[in-house]
GROMACS .gro file of C-alpha atoms in nm:
model
  354
    1MET     CA    1  16.049   9.485   4.422
    2ALA     CA    2  15.982   9.119   4.496
    3GLU     CA    3  16.271   8.926   4.652
    4ARG     CA    4  16.322   8.555   4.593
    5LEU     CA    5  16.277   8.332   4.894
    6PRO     CA    6  16.560   8.083   4.956
    7LEU     CA    7  16.499   7.740   4.804
    8ASP     CA    8  16.487   7.573   5.145
    9VAL     CA    9  16.210   7.814   5.252
   10GLN     CA   10  16.012   7.736   4.937
   11THR     CA   11  16.052   7.365   5.018
   12LEU     CA   12  15.930   7.421   5.374
   13TYR     CA   13  15.621   7.601   5.245
   14ALA     CA   14  15.537   7.314   5.012
   15GLU     CA   15  15.578   7.080   5.309
   16LEU     CA   16  15.343   7.297   5.516
   17ILE     CA   17  15.071   7.273   5.251
   18GLU     CA   18  15.117   6.895   5.236
   19HIS     CA   19  15.079   6.865   5.616
   20LEU     CA   20  14.769   7.086   5.622
   21THR     CA   21  14.614   6.902   5.328
   22ALA     CA   22  14.668   6.569   5.505
   23LEU     CA   23  14.516   6.701   5.827
   24GLU     CA   24  14.216   6.834   5.637
   25ALA     CA   25  14.171   6.503   5.457
   26GLN     CA   26  14.183   6.305   5.782
   27ARG     CA   27  13.952   6.505   6.006
   28THR     CA   28  13.896   6.197   6.220
   29LEU     CA   29  13.776   6.184   6.579
   30GLY     CA   30  14.131   6.256   6.691
   31SER     CA   31  14.120   6.602   6.535
   32LEU     CA   32  13.848   6.706   6.782
   33ARG     CA   33  13.964   6.848   7.112
   34GLY     CA   34  13.741   6.683   7.366
   35THR     CA   35  13.680   6.394   7.597
   36PHE     CA   36  13.439   6.106   7.646
   37VAL     CA   37  13.175   6.161   7.912
   38ALA     CA   38  12.911   5.926   8.051
   39LYS     CA   39  12.561   6.016   8.163
   40GLU     CA   40  12.336   5.792   8.366
   41VAL     CA   41  11.968   5.794   8.271
   42LYS     CA   42  11.723   5.561   8.447
   43GLY     CA   43  11.999   5.332   8.562
   44ARG     CA   44  12.173   5.306   8.223
   45ARG     CA   45  12.498   5.474   8.117
   46TYR     CA   46  12.519   5.657   7.785
   47ALA     CA   47  12.833   5.787   7.618
   48TYR     CA   48  12.890   6.132   7.466
   49LEU     CA   49  13.189   6.296   7.303
   50GLN     CA   50  13.224   6.645   7.449
   51TYR     CA   51  13.431   6.879   7.233
   52SER     CA   52  13.478   7.245   7.149
   53VAL     CA   53  13.421   7.418   6.814
   54ALA     CA   54  13.508   7.789   6.779
   55GLY     CA   55  13.493   7.825   7.157
   56ALA     CA   56  13.151   7.662   7.199
   57LYS     CA   57  13.111   7.331   7.382
   58LYS     CA   58  12.918   7.059   7.203
   59GLN     CA   59  12.823   6.701   7.280
   60ALA     CA   60  12.781   6.422   7.027
   61TYR     CA   61  12.571   6.124   7.140
   62LEU     CA   62  12.753   5.795   7.079
   63GLY     CA   63  12.519   5.537   7.231
   64PRO     CA   64  12.500   5.310   7.540
   65TYR     CA   65  12.830   5.286   7.724
   66ASP     CA   66  12.955   4.935   7.638
   67GLU     CA   67  13.264   4.752   7.515
   68THR     CA   68  13.228   4.903   7.167
   69ILE     CA   69  13.234   5.253   7.316
   70GLU     CA   70  13.537   5.166   7.526
   71ARG     CA   71  13.725   5.055   7.213
   72LEU     CA   72  13.619   5.377   7.040
   73ALA     CA   73  13.749   5.578   7.336
   74LYS     CA   74  14.089   5.409   7.312
   75ARG     CA   75  14.102   5.475   6.938
   76TYR     CA   76  14.008   5.838   6.999
   77LEU     CA   77  14.288   5.886   7.252
   78ALA     CA   78  14.541   5.730   7.014
   79GLU     CA   79  14.430   5.945   6.719
   80ARG     CA   80  14.420   6.255   6.936
   81ASP     CA   81  14.784   6.200   7.030
   82GLU     CA   82  14.872   6.157   6.662
   83ALA     CA   83  14.680   6.473   6.568
   84ARG     CA   84  14.852   6.665   6.847
   85ALA     CA   85  15.191   6.560   6.711
   86GLU     CA   86  15.094   6.662   6.357
   87HIS     CA   87  14.973   7.004   6.476
   88ALA     CA   88  15.303   7.047   6.661
   89ASP     CA   89  15.486   6.974   6.333
   90VAL     CA   90  15.278   7.241   6.158
   91GLU     CA   91  15.361   7.499   6.426
   92ARG     CA   92  15.730   7.412   6.395
   93LEU     CA   93  15.717   7.453   6.016
   94CYS     CA   94  15.551   7.793   6.054
   95ALA     CA   95  15.820   7.906   6.297
   96MET     CA   96  16.090   7.801   6.051
   97LEU     CA   97  15.910   7.978   5.765
   98ARG     CA   98  15.876   8.303   5.959
   99ARG     CA   99  16.245   8.289   6.049
  100GLY     CA  100  16.337   8.208   5.689
  101GLY     CA  101  16.164   8.513   5.542
  102ALA     CA  102  15.827   8.377   5.429
  103ILE     CA  103  15.540   8.628   5.432
  104PRO     CA  104  15.355   8.597   5.765
  105THR     CA  105  14.993   8.686   5.834
  106ASP     CA  106  14.953   8.925   6.126
  107PRO     CA  107  14.829   8.755   6.446
  108SER     CA  108  14.481   8.912   6.452
  109ALA     CA  109  14.400   8.824   6.092
  110ALA     CA  110  14.551   8.477   6.136
  111ARG     CA  111  14.328   8.417   6.438
  112VAL     CA  112  14.019   8.518   6.241
  113LEU     CA  113  14.109   8.306   5.939
  114GLU     CA  114  14.181   8.004   6.158
  115ALA     CA  115  13.838   8.032   6.321
  116LEU     CA  116  13.666   8.075   5.984
  117ALA     CA  117  13.854   7.778   5.839
  118HIS     CA  118  13.750   7.560   6.133
  119SER     CA  119  13.389   7.667   6.078
  120GLY     CA  120  13.407   7.535   5.720
  121VAL     CA  121  13.432   7.855   5.514
  122PHE     CA  122  13.693   7.716   5.275
  123ARG     CA  123  13.552   7.363   5.265
  124LEU     CA  124  13.227   7.521   5.147
  125GLY     CA  125  13.388   7.686   4.845
  126GLY     CA  126  13.506   8.011   5.004
  127MET     CA  127  13.814   8.187   4.870
  128LEU     CA  128  14.054   8.434   5.030
  129VAL     CA  129  14.088   8.736   4.801
  130GLY     CA  130  14.230   9.088   4.835
  131THR     CA  131  14.567   9.175   4.989
  132HIS     CA  132  14.579   8.869   5.216
  133ALA     CA  133  14.546   8.650   4.906
  134PHE     CA  134  14.823   8.852   4.739
  135ALA     CA  135  15.042   8.786   5.045
  136VAL     CA  136  14.993   8.409   5.055
  137LEU     CA  137  15.050   8.387   4.680
  138GLY     CA  138  15.393   8.538   4.737
  139ASN     CA  139  15.476   8.230   4.941
  140VAL     CA  140  15.322   8.008   4.672
  141LEU     CA  141  15.540   8.172   4.405
  142GLY     CA  142  15.849   8.173   4.626
  143VAL     CA  143  15.890   8.549   4.661
  144HIS     CA  144  15.857   8.816   4.929
  145TRP     CA  145  15.662   9.116   4.808
  146ASP     CA  146  15.735   9.482   4.869
  147ARG     CA  147  15.610   9.547   5.223
  148ALA     CA  148  15.415   9.858   5.121
  149ALA     CA  149  15.186   9.642   4.906
  150LEU     CA  150  15.105   9.414   5.202
  151ARG     CA  151  14.955   9.669   5.439
  152THR     CA  152  14.593   9.592   5.517
  153GLN     CA  153  14.354   9.512   5.801
  154ASP     CA  154  14.079   9.396   5.564
  155ILE     CA  155  14.006   9.025   5.526
  156ASP     CA  156  13.822   8.973   5.197
  157LEU     CA  157  13.634   8.647   5.145
  158ALA     CA  158  13.448   8.549   4.830
  159ALA     CA  159  13.208   8.272   4.733
  160ALA     CA  160  12.940   8.206   4.475
  161ALA     CA  161  12.580   8.181   4.593
  162ASP     CA  162  12.560   7.835   4.438
  163ALA     CA  163  12.895   7.708   4.570
  164VAL     CA  164  12.913   7.332   4.614
  165ALA     CA  165  13.102   7.179   4.904
  166LEU     CA  166  13.364   6.926   4.794
  167ALA     CA  167  13.466   6.641   5.025
  168MET     CA  168  13.276   6.798   5.311
  169PRO     CA  169  13.289   6.556   5.607
  170ASP     CA  170  13.015   6.728   5.800
  171SER     CA  171  12.697   6.910   5.709
  172GLY     CA  172  12.556   7.251   5.780
  173ALA     CA  173  12.660   7.605   5.703
  174ALA     CA  174  12.979   7.783   5.794
  175ASP     CA  175  12.800   8.039   6.007
  176ILE     CA  176  13.035   8.338   5.969
  177PRO     CA  177  12.852   8.579   6.205
  178LEU     CA  178  12.848   8.311   6.476
  179ALA     CA  179  13.214   8.220   6.423
  180LEU     CA  180  13.316   8.587   6.453
  181GLU     CA  181  13.103   8.633   6.763
  182ARG     CA  182  13.262   8.332   6.932
  183LEU     CA  183  13.607   8.482   6.880
  184LYS     CA  184  13.508   8.749   7.136
  185MET     CA  185  13.716   9.009   6.954
  186GLY     CA  186  13.430   9.258   6.933
  187PHE     CA  187  13.317   9.205   6.574
  188LEU     CA  188  12.998   9.393   6.485
  189PRO     CA  189  12.807   9.421   6.154
  190VAL     CA  190  12.896   9.733   5.957
  191PRO     CA  191  12.575   9.929   5.881
  192PRO     CA  192  12.515   9.937   5.503
  193PHE     CA  193  12.448  10.258   5.309
  194ASN     CA  194  12.094  10.141   5.246
  195PRO     CA  195  11.939  10.051   5.584
  196ARG     CA  196  11.708   9.805   5.409
  197ASP     CA  197  12.007   9.595   5.294
  198PRO     CA  198  12.177   9.339   5.518
  199SER     CA  199  12.534   9.403   5.628
  200THR     CA  200  12.809   9.241   5.421
  201SER     CA  201  13.098   9.345   5.648
  202PHE     CA  202  13.201   9.297   6.010
  203ARG     CA  203  13.439   9.523   6.197
  204VAL     CA  204  13.602   9.540   6.538
  205ARG     CA  205  13.511   9.861   6.718
  206LYS     CA  206  13.802  10.108   6.751
  207SER     CA  207  14.012   9.891   6.520
  208LEU     CA  208  14.084   9.866   6.147
  209LEU     CA  209  14.033   9.489   6.151
  210ARG     CA  210  13.748   9.407   5.917
  211VAL     CA  211  13.594   9.110   5.733
  212ASP     CA  212  13.428   9.183   5.397
  213LEU     CA  213  13.212   8.921   5.222
  214LEU     CA  214  13.192   8.924   4.842
  215THR     CA  215  13.013   8.731   4.568
  216PRO     CA  216  13.007   8.751   4.186
  217ALA     CA  217  12.768   9.004   4.037
  218ARG     CA  218  12.476   8.872   3.837
  219GLY     CA  219  12.419   9.024   3.493
  220GLN     CA  220  12.614   9.318   3.361
  221ASP     CA  221  12.515   9.584   3.613
  222ALA     CA  222  12.829   9.771   3.720
  223SER     CA  223  12.727   9.785   4.083
  224GLY     CA  224  12.620   9.422   4.089
  225GLY     CA  225  12.288   9.513   4.250
  226GLY     CA  226  12.203   9.472   4.617
  227ALA     CA  227  12.353   9.238   4.873
  228VAL     CA  228  12.319   8.865   4.803
  229PHE     CA  229  12.248   8.620   5.084
  230LEU     CA  230  12.484   8.320   5.089
  231PRO     CA  231  12.312   8.035   5.274
  232GLN     CA  232  12.635   7.840   5.319
  233TRP     CA  233  12.772   8.131   5.524
  234ASN     CA  234  12.446   8.247   5.684
  235ALA     CA  235  12.548   8.598   5.576
  236ALA     CA  236  12.505   8.845   5.292
  237ALA     CA  237  12.779   8.942   5.048
  238THR     CA  238  12.847   9.238   4.820
  239PRO     CA  239  12.829   9.144   4.449
  240LEU     CA  240  13.129   9.243   4.237
  241ARG     CA  241  13.176   9.220   3.863
  242TYR     CA  242  13.428   8.963   3.729
  243LEU     CA  243  13.467   8.798   4.070
  244ASP     CA  244  13.354   8.468   3.918
  245TYR     CA  245  13.673   8.489   3.709
  246LEU     CA  246  13.877   8.442   4.028
  247LEU     CA  247  13.655   8.173   4.176
  248GLU     CA  248  13.680   7.954   3.865
  249GLU     CA  249  14.041   7.854   3.928
  250PRO     CA  250  14.129   7.822   4.299
  251VAL     CA  251  14.471   7.714   4.421
  252ARG     CA  252  14.557   7.561   4.757
  253ALA     CA  253  14.760   7.791   4.980
  254ALA     CA  254  14.839   7.839   5.347
  255ILE     CA  255  14.866   8.138   5.572
  256VAL     CA  256  15.169   8.142   5.798
  257GLY     CA  257  15.094   8.249   6.153
  258HIS     CA  258  15.151   8.084   6.489
  259THR     CA  259  15.015   7.782   6.306
  260GLY     CA  260  14.920   7.720   5.946
  261VAL     CA  261  14.573   7.750   5.797
  262LEU     CA  262  14.478   7.592   5.467
  263VAL     CA  263  14.286   7.833   5.240
  264ASN     CA  264  14.166   7.865   4.883
  265ALA     CA  265  14.333   8.148   4.691
  266PRO     CA  266  14.298   8.274   4.333
  267ALA     CA  267  14.531   8.158   4.057
  268PRO     CA  268  14.817   8.414   4.063
  269ALA     CA  269  14.782   8.516   3.697
  270ARG     CA  270  14.407   8.564   3.729
  271LEU     CA  271  14.457   8.773   4.042
  272ALA     CA  272  14.705   8.992   3.855
  273LEU     CA  273  14.461   9.067   3.573
  274HIS     CA  274  14.170   9.103   3.815
  275LYS     CA  275  14.370   9.364   4.009
  276LEU     CA  276  14.399   9.564   3.687
  277LEU     CA  277  14.023   9.535   3.634
  278THR     CA  278  13.953   9.641   3.992
  279ALA     CA  279  14.178   9.946   3.959
  280SER     CA  280  13.982  10.059   3.653
  281GLU     CA  281  13.654  10.033   3.847
  282ARG     CA  282  13.759  10.256   4.137
  283ASP     CA  283  13.650  10.619   4.139
  284ALA     CA  284  13.859  10.923   4.231
  285GLY     CA  285  13.768  10.883   4.597
  286HIS     CA  286  13.952  10.551   4.604
  287ALA     CA  287  14.266  10.655   4.417
  288ALA     CA  288  14.496  10.515   4.687
  289LYS     CA  289  14.331  10.173   4.665
  290ALA     CA  290  14.353  10.181   4.286
  291GLU     CA  291  14.725  10.255   4.308
  292LYS     CA  292  14.767   9.964   4.550
  293ASP     CA  293  14.582   9.735   4.308
  294LEU     CA  294  14.818   9.840   4.029
  295ALA     CA  295  15.126   9.794   4.248
  296GLN     CA  296  15.020   9.442   4.341
  297ALA     CA  297  14.933   9.358   3.980
  298GLY     CA  298  15.272   9.483   3.865
  299GLN     CA  299  15.461   9.269   4.115
  300LEU     CA  300  15.261   8.960   4.022
  301ILE     CA  301  15.309   9.021   3.649
  302ARG     CA  302  15.687   9.061   3.679
  303VAL     CA  303  15.725   8.731   3.866
  304LEU     CA  304  15.485   8.544   3.640
  305ALA     CA  305  15.639   8.680   3.320
  306ALA     CA  306  15.978   8.551   3.437
  307ASP     CA  307  15.871   8.214   3.577
  308ARG     CA  308  15.524   8.121   3.447
  309ARG     CA  309  15.453   8.321   3.135
  310GLY     CA  310  15.208   8.059   3.009
  311ASP     CA  311  14.988   8.124   3.314
  312LEU     CA  312  14.943   8.486   3.205
  313GLU     CA  313  14.849   8.378   2.855
  314LEU     CA  314  14.588   8.130   2.982
  315ALA     CA  315  14.448   8.388   3.225
  316TRP     CA  316  14.411   8.637   2.940
  317GLU     CA  317  14.239   8.379   2.718
  318ALA     CA  318  13.983   8.317   2.994
  319LEU     CA  319  13.924   8.688   3.054
  320ALA     CA  320  13.921   8.836   2.701
  321PRO     CA  321  13.579   8.698   2.592
  322ARG     CA  322  13.398   8.852   2.890
  323PRO     CA  323  13.194   9.159   2.796
  324GLY     CA  324  13.381   9.483   2.864
  325ALA     CA  325  13.679   9.311   3.031
  326ALA     CA  326  13.939   9.389   2.764
  327LYS     CA  327  13.843   9.759   2.751
  328ARG     CA  328  13.862   9.797   3.130
  329LEU     CA  329  14.190   9.608   3.147
  330GLN     CA  330  14.332   9.835   2.879
  331ALA     CA  331  14.237  10.142   3.086
  332SER     CA  332  14.457  10.020   3.372
  333VAL     CA  333  14.745   9.911   3.151
  334GLY     CA  334  14.817  10.274   3.063
  335ARG     CA  335  14.821  10.369   3.432
  336LEU     CA  336  15.050  10.075   3.506
  337ARG     CA  337  15.308  10.217   3.260
  338GLY     CA  338  15.353  10.526   3.476
  339LEU     CA  339  15.354  10.343   3.810
  340ASP     CA  340  15.553  10.031   3.720
  341PRO     CA  341  15.730  10.056   3.382
  342GLU     CA  342  15.897   9.716   3.430
  343GLY     CA  343  15.566   9.548   3.510
  344HIS     CA  344  15.402   9.718   3.212
  345ALA     CA  345  15.681   9.602   2.980
  346ALA     CA  346  15.653   9.245   3.109
  347LEU     CA  347  15.276   9.246   3.051
  348ALA     CA  348  15.307   9.395   2.702
  349GLU     CA  349  15.560   9.128   2.609
  350ALA     CA  350  15.351   8.842   2.750
  351LEU     CA  351  15.008   8.940   2.620
  352PRO     CA  352  14.870   9.073   2.289
  353LEU     CA  353  14.757   9.407   2.435
  354LYS     CA  354  14.735   9.732   2.243
   0.00000   0.00000   0.00000
């Protein structure tokens, strides 16, 4: 059963998202961890900003070293001090949230998500889905989920092949394979079933930690076809049916680790209904995962039916016209009755289901 987080913890979480949103909006020179360096070429001094991104050192050419560069250096140092103070505030908020009962992200997954966020995954339209999304949405809704429904080592990320970057301050792709390699955690591509297909997953050897990349299926094929290359990630993703339904309505959320990381997550009501759809798609060999999908859907539905019933109605209105969606949802509703009678009753009362 979901437990309500204290009001002060809910307030702290809202404050965390505000801090992270402000930091993301700023992204000035001060947010880069680096220093000014000068190089002498043929008797003239030239200035560079040397900084680190995902563990790799880079240098940005600034121009001849003159009074303008000196003023820029002073501004950089001032903004860097301000950014350092803001990051310290974020770490303090996360510590208070963990102590207050907010749902934390385990250190390994938090480290991976922080690196991927810094590489631009979420600025380029990426969305956190799966159990980690379910966890952060608990904090968004002000509840702490049943711990059994939070167990996972899989990090599921989704994006459309034609995703458009919004307010992107820099250019280029969020190179996921390179970002994972720079973490030096031992991530390797998971060999696909068809050796002619590119890998859509990365896993740490001798560990359950895994990153799975997903994208909406094209057409009505149940399998979604073969892997789809996402240029913004420089990686391939597995197509899944109805995933576009989640991507259409992202919400801003934050993972709570040693520090906070701003992510895109699905709208809670859409995730609840999508979990029911996903459970209906799983075969007998994935019965445990189907039961987990239903358990998470039930918890979401109970909270939403009590606090945000209109969200469920809007999510249903957006889903119902999609071919085959209502029939598949109905198949899981019957299974939900046996697993979570309270969740089933809340859904039946909120939506016009048979």
